[in-house]
Amino acid sequence: MSGSPAKVISVTSGKGGVGKTNVAVNLGIALTKLGKQVLLLDADLGLANVNVILGFEPRANIGDVLSGKSSMDDIIVHHESGLDIIPSTSGIVEMTHLGTEEQLALVSAVDDLAQEYDFLIVDTAAGIGDNVLYFNMAAEEIIVVVDGQPTSMTDAYAVVKVLSQRCGVKEFNVLTNRMPVGSDG
């Protein structure tokens, strides 16, 4: 996604349930309040939740684009928050295992759209699946969301390790979410 003027930020995690999608949505909304044009890609291709958090039902999604039923322009949701959103699918197992051609086609279509935006925020799935790695490698900045659970910290470390060793990514931002404050909790 290097051809776009949009700054591409992925929001990822090793473990689900740490608030990754909430971070992606809130980051996007904060940027729109600063006058920035923001495109949010729900790249959790099998368990999309951006639409649930923002309270809308998409008329079409990435699955429709990949099947040829819709164009990328057709599926964009212009949300009242100021965000433009590329919605994804939920409960479609095949979407979690895109082939290389499908990944390239998707990134190319998003890259073309991103020309019109200041920021492209990519809300990835949790874990170290191929789609997750691919979307993170395409980003300029990676935010790894972690909470206070030992499993969250262990899985975040695994994401960083795999992206570093297997994909050559060397810079990460770590965002702690829902951490206890002080000794009084």
PDB file of N, CA, C and O in Angstrom, residues 66-130:
ATOM      1  N   LEU A  66     -14.584  -9.391  -3.919  1.00  0.00           N
ATOM      2  CA  LEU A  66     -13.748 -10.496  -4.380  1.00  0.00           C
ATOM      3  C   LEU A  66     -14.509 -11.467  -5.276  1.00  0.00           C
ATOM      4  O   LEU A  66     -13.919 -12.103  -6.144  1.00  0.00           O
ATOM      5  N   SER A  67     -15.825 -11.564  -5.096  1.00  0.00           N
ATOM      6  CA  SER A  67     -16.625 -12.454  -5.945  1.00  0.00           C
ATOM      7  C   SER A  67     -17.072 -11.771  -7.234  1.00  0.00           C
ATOM      8  O   SER A  67     -17.675 -12.404  -8.096  1.00  0.00           O
ATOM      9  N   GLY A  68     -16.788 -10.473  -7.369  1.00  0.00           N
ATOM     10  CA  GLY A  68     -17.151  -9.746  -8.581  1.00  0.00           C
ATOM     11  C   GLY A  68     -18.560  -9.172  -8.565  1.00  0.00           C
ATOM     12  O   GLY A  68     -19.001  -8.595  -9.561  1.00  0.00           O
ATOM     13  N   LYS A  69     -19.282  -9.285  -7.455  1.00  0.00           N
ATOM     14  CA  LYS A  69     -20.654  -8.773  -7.374  1.00  0.00           C
ATOM     15  C   LYS A  69     -20.706  -7.258  -7.198  1.00  0.00           C
ATOM     16  O   LYS A  69     -21.692  -6.624  -7.557  1.00  0.00           O
ATOM     17  N   SER A  70     -19.664  -6.688  -6.590  1.00  0.00           N
ATOM     18  CA  SER A  70     -19.635  -5.254  -6.304  1.00  0.00           C
ATOM     19  C   SER A  70     -18.235  -4.714  -6.538  1.00  0.00           C
ATOM     20  O   SER A  70     -17.260  -5.466  -6.503  1.00  0.00           O
ATOM     21  N   SER A  71     -18.175  -3.411  -6.735  1.00  0.00           N
ATOM     22  CA  SER A  71     -16.866  -2.752  -6.806  1.00  0.00           C
ATOM     23  C   SER A  71     -16.525  -2.227  -5.416  1.00  0.00           C
ATOM     24  O   SER A  71     -17.400  -2.098  -4.556  1.00  0.00           O
ATOM     25  N   MET A  72     -15.279  -1.892  -5.205  1.00  0.00           N
ATOM     26  CA  MET A  72     -14.860  -1.362  -3.922  1.00  0.00           C
ATOM     27  C   MET A  72     -15.595  -0.047  -3.622  1.00  0.00           C
ATOM     28  O   MET A  72     -16.022   0.188  -2.500  1.00  0.00           O
ATOM     29  N   ASP A  73     -15.770   0.794  -4.640  1.00  0.00           N
ATOM     30  CA  ASP A  73     -16.503   2.054  -4.444  1.00  0.00           C
ATOM     31  C   ASP A  73     -17.933   1.797  -3.973  1.00  0.00           C
ATOM     32  O   ASP A  73     -18.475   2.575  -3.193  1.00  0.00           O
ATOM     33  N   ASP A  74     -18.544   0.725  -4.465  1.00  0.00           N
ATOM     34  CA  ASP A  74     -19.935   0.411  -4.123  1.00  0.00           C
ATOM     35  C   ASP A  74     -20.124   0.017  -2.663  1.00  0.00           C
ATOM     36  O   ASP A  74     -21.214   0.192  -2.116  1.00  0.00           O
ATOM     37  N   ILE A  75     -19.096  -0.530  -2.028  1.00  0.00           N
ATOM     38  CA  ILE A  75     -19.294  -1.056  -0.678  1.00  0.00           C
ATOM     39  C   ILE A  75     -18.915  -0.080   0.426  1.00  0.00           C
ATOM     40  O   ILE A  75     -19.210  -0.320   1.585  1.00  0.00           O
ATOM     41  N   ILE A  76     -18.283   1.034   0.075  1.00  0.00           N
ATOM     42  CA  ILE A  76     -17.860   1.991   1.110  1.00  0.00           C
ATOM     43  C   ILE A  76     -19.079   2.540   1.847  1.00  0.00           C
ATOM     44  O   ILE A  76     -20.065   2.939   1.230  1.00  0.00           O
ATOM     45  N   VAL A  77     -18.970   2.541   3.161  1.00  0.00           N
ATOM     46  CA  VAL A  77     -20.006   3.108   4.016  1.00  0.00           C
ATOM     47  C   VAL A  77     -19.492   4.465   4.506  1.00  0.00           C
ATOM     48  O   VAL A  77     -18.400   4.553   5.064  1.00  0.00           O
ATOM     49  N   HIS A  78     -20.281   5.507   4.252  1.00  0.00           N
ATOM     50  CA  HIS A  78     -19.958   6.849   4.736  1.00  0.00           C
ATOM     51  C   HIS A  78     -20.705   7.015   6.057  1.00  0.00           C
ATOM     52  O   HIS A  78     -21.899   7.319   6.071  1.00  0.00           O
ATOM     53  N   HIS A  79     -19.990   6.801   7.148  1.00  0.00           N
ATOM     54  CA  HIS A  79     -20.615   6.769   8.469  1.00  0.00           C
ATOM     55  C   HIS A  79     -20.775   8.176   9.036  1.00  0.00           C
ATOM     56  O   HIS A  79     -19.963   9.061   8.755  1.00  0.00           O
ATOM     57  N   GLU A  80     -21.805   8.359   9.864  1.00  0.00           N
ATOM     58  CA  GLU A  80     -22.081   9.660  10.485  1.00  0.00           C
ATOM     59  C   GLU A  80     -20.936  10.167  11.354  1.00  0.00           C
ATOM     60  O   GLU A  80     -20.819  11.364  11.621  1.00  0.00           O
ATOM     61  N   SER A  81     -20.044   9.273  11.793  1.00  0.00           N
ATOM     62  CA  SER A  81     -18.890   9.666  12.602  1.00  0.00           C
ATOM     63  C   SER A  81     -17.847  10.423  11.789  1.00  0.00           C
ATOM     64  O   SER A  81     -16.930  11.008  12.346  1.00  0.00           O
ATOM     65  N   GLY A  82     -17.980  10.377  10.464  1.00  0.00           N
ATOM     66  CA  GLY A  82     -16.989  10.982   9.580  1.00  0.00           C
ATOM     67  C   GLY A  82     -16.077   9.955   8.942  1.00  0.00           C
ATOM     68  O   GLY A  82     -15.338  10.266   8.010  1.00  0.00           O
ATOM     69  N   LEU A  83     -16.114   8.733   9.454  1.00  0.00           N
ATOM     70  CA  LEU A  83     -15.291   7.660   8.882  1.00  0.00           C
ATOM     71  C   LEU A  83     -15.905   7.128   7.595  1.00  0.00           C
ATOM     72  O   LEU A  83     -17.128   7.005   7.493  1.00  0.00           O
ATOM     73  N   ASP A  84     -15.058   6.783   6.650  1.00  0.00           N
ATOM     74  CA  ASP A  84     -15.463   5.964   5.517  1.00  0.00           C
ATOM     75  C   ASP A  84     -14.958   4.565   5.824  1.00  0.00           C
ATOM     76  O   ASP A  84     -13.813   4.392   6.259  1.00  0.00           O
ATOM     77  N   ILE A  85     -15.809   3.577   5.617  1.00  0.00           N
ATOM     78  CA  ILE A  85     -15.504   2.218   6.061  1.00  0.00           C
ATOM     79  C   ILE A  85     -15.647   1.241   4.915  1.00  0.00           C
ATOM     80  O   ILE A  85     -16.623   1.287   4.153  1.00  0.00           O
ATOM     81  N   ILE A  86     -14.677   0.346   4.823  1.00  0.00           N
ATOM     82  CA  ILE A  86     -14.774  -0.804   3.922  1.00  0.00           C
ATOM     83  C   ILE A  86     -15.152  -1.977   4.807  1.00  0.00           C
ATOM     84  O   ILE A  86     -14.322  -2.491   5.558  1.00  0.00           O
ATOM     85  N   PRO A  87     -16.425  -2.395   4.759  1.00  0.00           N
ATOM     86  CA  PRO A  87     -16.873  -3.483   5.631  1.00  0.00           C
ATOM     87  C   PRO A  87     -16.436  -4.845   5.115  1.00  0.00           C
ATOM     88  O   PRO A  87     -16.214  -5.040   3.921  1.00  0.00           O
ATOM     89  N   SER A  88     -16.328  -5.774   6.040  1.00  0.00           N
ATOM     90  CA  SER A  88     -15.933  -7.129   5.684  1.00  0.00           C
ATOM     91  C   SER A  88     -17.039  -8.116   6.045  1.00  0.00           C
ATOM     92  O   SER A  88     -18.148  -7.723   6.380  1.00  0.00           O
ATOM     93  N   THR A  89     -16.689  -9.381   5.983  1.00  0.00           N
ATOM     94  CA  THR A  89     -17.649 -10.456   6.212  1.00  0.00           C
ATOM     95  C   THR A  89     -17.523 -11.011   7.621  1.00  0.00           C
ATOM     96  O   THR A  89     -16.511 -10.834   8.288  1.00  0.00           O
ATOM     97  N   SER A  90     -18.560 -11.700   8.043  1.00  0.00           N
ATOM     98  CA  SER A  90     -18.516 -12.389   9.321  1.00  0.00           C
ATOM     99  C   SER A  90     -19.114 -13.775   9.138  1.00  0.00           C
ATOM    100  O   SER A  90     -20.185 -13.927   8.546  1.00  0.00           O
ATOM    101  N   GLY A  91     -18.384 -14.783   9.594  1.00  0.00           N
ATOM    102  CA  GLY A  91     -18.874 -16.146   9.507  1.00  0.00           C
ATOM    103  C   GLY A  91     -18.624 -16.832   8.181  1.00  0.00           C
ATOM    104  O   GLY A  91     -19.215 -17.874   7.906  1.00  0.00           O
ATOM    105  N   ILE A  92     -17.744 -16.269   7.353  1.00  0.00           N
ATOM    106  CA  ILE A  92     -17.398 -16.877   6.067  1.00  0.00           C
ATOM    107  C   ILE A  92     -15.957 -17.385   6.167  1.00  0.00           C
ATOM    108  O   ILE A  92     -15.004 -16.625   6.024  1.00  0.00           O
ATOM    109  N   VAL A  93     -15.813 -18.676   6.432  1.00  0.00           N
ATOM    110  CA  VAL A  93     -14.496 -19.267   6.691  1.00  0.00           C
ATOM    111  C   VAL A  93     -13.536 -19.060   5.528  1.00  0.00           C
ATOM    112  O   VAL A  93     -12.345 -18.782   5.729  1.00  0.00           O
ATOM    113  N   GLU A  94     -14.026 -19.146   4.305  1.00  0.00           N
ATOM    114  CA  GLU A  94     -13.162 -19.016   3.127  1.00  0.00           C
ATOM    115  C   GLU A  94     -12.436 -17.672   3.082  1.00  0.00           C
ATOM    116  O   GLU A  94     -11.344 -17.577   2.526  1.00  0.00           O
ATOM    117  N   MET A  95     -13.031 -16.658   3.664  1.00  0.00           N
ATOM    118  CA  MET A  95     -12.403 -15.327   3.651  1.00  0.00           C
ATOM    119  C   MET A  95     -11.158 -15.276   4.530  1.00  0.00           C
ATOM    120  O   MET A  95     -10.310 -14.407   4.357  1.00  0.00           O
ATOM    121  N   THR A  96     -11.039 -16.198   5.472  1.00  0.00           N
ATOM    122  CA  THR A  96      -9.880 -16.181   6.365  1.00  0.00           C
ATOM    123  C   THR A  96      -8.645 -16.793   5.717  1.00  0.00           C
ATOM    124  O   THR A  96      -7.562 -16.728   6.295  1.00  0.00           O
ATOM    125  N   HIS A  97      -8.799 -17.370   4.538  1.00  0.00           N
ATOM    126  CA  HIS A  97      -7.682 -18.022   3.847  1.00  0.00           C
ATOM    127  C   HIS A  97      -7.589 -17.529   2.410  1.00  0.00           C
ATOM    128  O   HIS A  97      -7.676 -18.319   1.467  1.00  0.00           O
ATOM    129  N   LEU A  98      -7.417 -16.237   2.225  1.00  0.00           N
ATOM    130  CA  LEU A  98      -7.296 -15.699   0.879  1.00  0.00           C
ATOM    131  C   LEU A  98      -5.999 -16.179   0.243  1.00  0.00           C
ATOM    132  O   LEU A  98      -4.966 -16.264   0.901  1.00  0.00           O
ATOM    133  N   GLY A  99      -6.075 -16.454  -1.036  1.00  0.00           N
ATOM    134  CA  GLY A  99      -4.877 -16.799  -1.783  1.00  0.00           C
ATOM    135  C   GLY A  99      -4.079 -15.545  -2.098  1.00  0.00           C
ATOM    136  O   GLY A  99      -4.559 -14.420  -1.915  1.00  0.00           O
ATOM    137  N   THR A 100      -2.878 -15.739  -2.594  1.00  0.00           N
ATOM    138  CA  THR A 100      -2.000 -14.609  -2.912  1.00  0.00           C
ATOM    139  C   THR A 100      -2.650 -13.667  -3.915  1.00  0.00           C
ATOM    140  O   THR A 100      -2.584 -12.443  -3.757  1.00  0.00           O
ATOM    141  N   GLU A 101      -3.296 -14.204  -4.943  1.00  0.00           N
ATOM    142  CA  GLU A 101      -3.949 -13.356  -5.944  1.00  0.00           C
ATOM    143  C   GLU A 101      -5.052 -12.516  -5.325  1.00  0.00           C
ATOM    144  O   GLU A 101      -5.200 -11.331  -5.634  1.00  0.00           O
ATOM    145  N   GLU A 102      -5.842 -13.123  -4.442  1.00  0.00           N
ATOM    146  CA  GLU A 102      -6.922 -12.393  -3.784  1.00  0.00           C
ATOM    147  C   GLU A 102      -6.371 -11.316  -2.855  1.00  0.00           C
ATOM    148  O   GLU A 102      -6.901 -10.208  -2.809  1.00  0.00           O
ATOM    149  N   GLN A 103      -5.306 -11.638  -2.126  1.00  0.00           N
ATOM    150  CA  GLN A 103      -4.687 -10.645  -1.251  1.00  0.00           C
ATOM    151  C   GLN A 103      -4.178  -9.453  -2.068  1.00  0.00           C
ATOM    152  O   GLN A 103      -4.404  -8.299  -1.698  1.00  0.00           O
ATOM    153  N   LEU A 104      -3.484  -9.749  -3.166  1.00  0.00           N
ATOM    154  CA  LEU A 104      -2.960  -8.679  -4.020  1.00  0.00           C
ATOM    155  C   LEU A 104      -4.081  -7.833  -4.609  1.00  0.00           C
ATOM    156  O   LEU A 104      -3.987  -6.601  -4.650  1.00  0.00           O
ATOM    157  N   ALA A 105      -5.152  -8.481  -5.070  1.00  0.00           N
ATOM    158  CA  ALA A 105      -6.288  -7.756  -5.648  1.00  0.00           C
ATOM    159  C   ALA A 105      -6.938  -6.850  -4.609  1.00  0.00           C
ATOM    160  O   ALA A 105      -7.283  -5.698  -4.901  1.00  0.00           O
ATOM    161  N   LEU A 106      -7.082  -7.353  -3.411  1.00  0.00           N
ATOM    162  CA  LEU A 106      -7.696  -6.577  -2.339  1.00  0.00           C
ATOM    163  C   LEU A 106      -6.836  -5.376  -1.973  1.00  0.00           C
ATOM    164  O   LEU A 106      -7.326  -4.246  -1.884  1.00  0.00           O
ATOM    165  N   VAL A 107      -5.547  -5.598  -1.779  1.00  0.00           N
ATOM    166  CA  VAL A 107      -4.646  -4.498  -1.423  1.00  0.00           C
ATOM    167  C   VAL A 107      -4.588  -3.475  -2.557  1.00  0.00           C
ATOM    168  O   VAL A 107      -4.598  -2.267  -2.316  1.00  0.00           O
ATOM    169  N   SER A 108      -4.583  -3.929  -3.789  1.00  0.00           N
ATOM    170  CA  SER A 108      -4.555  -3.017  -4.930  1.00  0.00           C
ATOM    171  C   SER A 108      -5.819  -2.159  -4.979  1.00  0.00           C
ATOM    172  O   SER A 108      -5.740  -0.939  -5.189  1.00  0.00           O
ATOM    173  N   ALA A 109      -6.975  -2.763  -4.766  1.00  0.00           N
ATOM    174  CA  ALA A 109      -8.240  -2.019  -4.782  1.00  0.00           C
ATOM    175  C   ALA A 109      -8.290  -1.005  -3.640  1.00  0.00           C
ATOM    176  O   ALA A 109      -8.728   0.133  -3.829  1.00  0.00           O
ATOM    177  N   VAL A 110      -7.830  -1.398  -2.469  1.00  0.00           N
ATOM    178  CA  VAL A 110      -7.815  -0.486  -1.320  1.00  0.00           C
ATOM    179  C   VAL A 110      -6.811   0.629  -1.576  1.00  0.00           C
ATOM    180  O   VAL A 110      -7.074   1.799  -1.273  1.00  0.00           O
ATOM    181  N   ASP A 111      -5.665   0.293  -2.154  1.00  0.00           N
ATOM    182  CA  ASP A 111      -4.632   1.276  -2.447  1.00  0.00           C
ATOM    183  C   ASP A 111      -5.164   2.348  -3.396  1.00  0.00           C
ATOM    184  O   ASP A 111      -4.912   3.538  -3.211  1.00  0.00           O
ATOM    185  N   ASP A 112      -5.927   1.929  -4.399  1.00  0.00           N
ATOM    186  CA  ASP A 112      -6.513   2.896  -5.333  1.00  0.00           C
ATOM    187  C   ASP A 112      -7.447   3.862  -4.602  1.00  0.00           C
ATOM    188  O   ASP A 112      -7.432   5.062  -4.850  1.00  0.00           O
ATOM    189  N   LEU A 113      -8.259   3.338  -3.699  1.00  0.00           N
ATOM    190  CA  LEU A 113      -9.179   4.174  -2.924  1.00  0.00           C
ATOM    191  C   LEU A 113      -8.435   5.113  -1.978  1.00  0.00           C
ATOM    192  O   LEU A 113      -8.858   6.245  -1.760  1.00  0.00           O
ATOM    193  N   ALA A 114      -7.365   4.624  -1.399  1.00  0.00           N
ATOM    194  CA  ALA A 114      -6.640   5.373  -0.368  1.00  0.00           C
ATOM    195  C   ALA A 114      -6.016   6.656  -0.902  1.00  0.00           C
ATOM    196  O   ALA A 114      -5.620   7.512  -0.115  1.00  0.00           O
ATOM    197  N   GLN A 115      -5.964   6.796  -2.218  1.00  0.00           N
ATOM    198  CA  GLN A 115      -5.436   8.025  -2.810  1.00  0.00           C
ATOM    199  C   GLN A 115      -6.211   9.252  -2.351  1.00  0.00           C
ATOM    200  O   GLN A 115      -5.680  10.353  -2.350  1.00  0.00           O
ATOM    201  N   GLU A 116      -7.459   9.061  -1.960  1.00  0.00           N
ATOM    202  CA  GLU A 116      -8.343  10.163  -1.596  1.00  0.00           C
ATOM    203  C   GLU A 116      -8.330  10.481  -0.094  1.00  0.00           C
ATOM    204  O   GLU A 116      -9.082  11.346   0.353  1.00  0.00           O
ATOM    205  N   TYR A 117      -7.506   9.790   0.682  1.00  0.00           N
ATOM    206  CA  TYR A 117      -7.564   9.898   2.139  1.00  0.00           C
ATOM    207  C   TYR A 117      -6.220  10.309   2.729  1.00  0.00           C
ATOM    208  O   TYR A 117      -5.172  10.089   2.127  1.00  0.00           O
ATOM    209  N   ASP A 118      -6.290  10.853   3.951  1.00  0.00           N
ATOM    210  CA  ASP A 118      -5.078  11.170   4.701  1.00  0.00           C
ATOM    211  C   ASP A 118      -4.560   9.943   5.450  1.00  0.00           C
ATOM    212  O   ASP A 118      -3.357   9.764   5.602  1.00  0.00           O
ATOM    213  N   PHE A 119      -5.503   9.114   5.945  1.00  0.00           N
ATOM    214  CA  PHE A 119      -5.155   7.925   6.712  1.00  0.00           C
ATOM    215  C   PHE A 119      -5.979   6.737   6.255  1.00  0.00           C
ATOM    216  O   PHE A 119      -7.176   6.872   5.985  1.00  0.00           O
ATOM    217  N   LEU A 120      -5.328   5.599   6.201  1.00  0.00           N
ATOM    218  CA  LEU A 120      -5.994   4.312   6.021  1.00  0.00           C
ATOM    219  C   LEU A 120      -5.680   3.506   7.269  1.00  0.00           C
ATOM    220  O   LEU A 120      -4.510   3.224   7.549  1.00  0.00           O
ATOM    221  N   ILE A 121      -6.713   3.181   8.027  1.00  0.00           N
ATOM    222  CA  ILE A 121      -6.540   2.369   9.226  1.00  0.00           C
ATOM    223  C   ILE A 121      -7.034   0.969   8.901  1.00  0.00           C
ATOM    224  O   ILE A 121      -8.153   0.788   8.415  1.00  0.00           O
ATOM    225  N   VAL A 122      -6.188  -0.013   9.163  1.00  0.00           N
ATOM    226  CA  VAL A 122      -6.499  -1.408   8.866  1.00  0.00           C
ATOM    227  C   VAL A 122      -6.707  -2.151  10.179  1.00  0.00           C
ATOM    228  O   VAL A 122      -5.767  -2.310  10.961  1.00  0.00           O
ATOM    229  N   ASP A 123      -7.935  -2.569  10.428  1.00  0.00           N
ATOM    230  CA  ASP A 123      -8.268  -3.354  11.621  1.00  0.00           C
ATOM    231  C   ASP A 123      -8.117  -4.823  11.238  1.00  0.00           C
ATOM    232  O   ASP A 123      -8.986  -5.394  10.592  1.00  0.00           O
ATOM    233  N   THR A 124      -7.002  -5.426  11.617  1.00  0.00           N
ATOM    234  CA  THR A 124      -6.734  -6.815  11.237  1.00  0.00           C
ATOM    235  C   THR A 124      -7.463  -7.784  12.157  1.00  0.00           C
ATOM    236  O   THR A 124      -7.972  -7.400  13.207  1.00  0.00           O
ATOM    237  N   ALA A 125      -7.458  -9.040  11.775  1.00  0.00           N
ATOM    238  CA  ALA A 125      -7.896 -10.099  12.682  1.00  0.00           C
ATOM    239  C   ALA A 125      -6.813 -10.274  13.742  1.00  0.00           C
ATOM    240  O   ALA A 125      -5.697  -9.772  13.608  1.00  0.00           O
ATOM    241  N   ALA A 126      -7.140 -10.984  14.798  1.00  0.00           N
ATOM    242  CA  ALA A 126      -6.133 -11.322  15.813  1.00  0.00           C
ATOM    243  C   ALA A 126      -5.327 -12.520  15.330  1.00  0.00           C
ATOM    244  O   ALA A 126      -5.784 -13.294  14.496  1.00  0.00           O
ATOM    245  N   GLY A 127      -4.121 -12.649  15.855  1.00  0.00           N
ATOM    246  CA  GLY A 127      -3.321 -13.839  15.579  1.00  0.00           C
ATOM    247  C   GLY A 127      -2.224 -13.624  14.557  1.00  0.00           C
ATOM    248  O   GLY A 127      -1.834 -12.496  14.257  1.00  0.00           O
ATOM    249  N   ILE A 128      -1.747 -14.756  14.017  1.00  0.00           N
ATOM    250  CA  ILE A 128      -0.621 -14.725  13.088  1.00  0.00           C
ATOM    251  C   ILE A 128      -0.949 -15.436  11.772  1.00  0.00           C
ATOM    252  O   ILE A 128      -0.078 -15.970  11.103  1.00  0.00           O
ATOM    253  N   GLY A 129      -2.215 -15.415  11.395  1.00  0.00           N
ATOM    254  CA  GLY A 129      -2.624 -16.015  10.126  1.00  0.00           C
ATOM    255  C   GLY A 129      -2.042 -15.261   8.942  1.00  0.00           C
ATOM    256  O   GLY A 129      -1.577 -14.119   9.069  1.00  0.00           O
ATOM    257  N   ASP A 130      -2.081 -15.883   7.780  1.00  0.00           N
ATOM    258  CA  ASP A 130      -1.502 -15.288   6.571  1.00  0.00           C
ATOM    259  C   ASP A 130      -2.102 -13.922   6.245  1.00  0.00           C
ATOM    260  O   ASP A 130      -1.378 -13.000   5.882  1.00  0.00           O
TER     261      ASP A 130
END
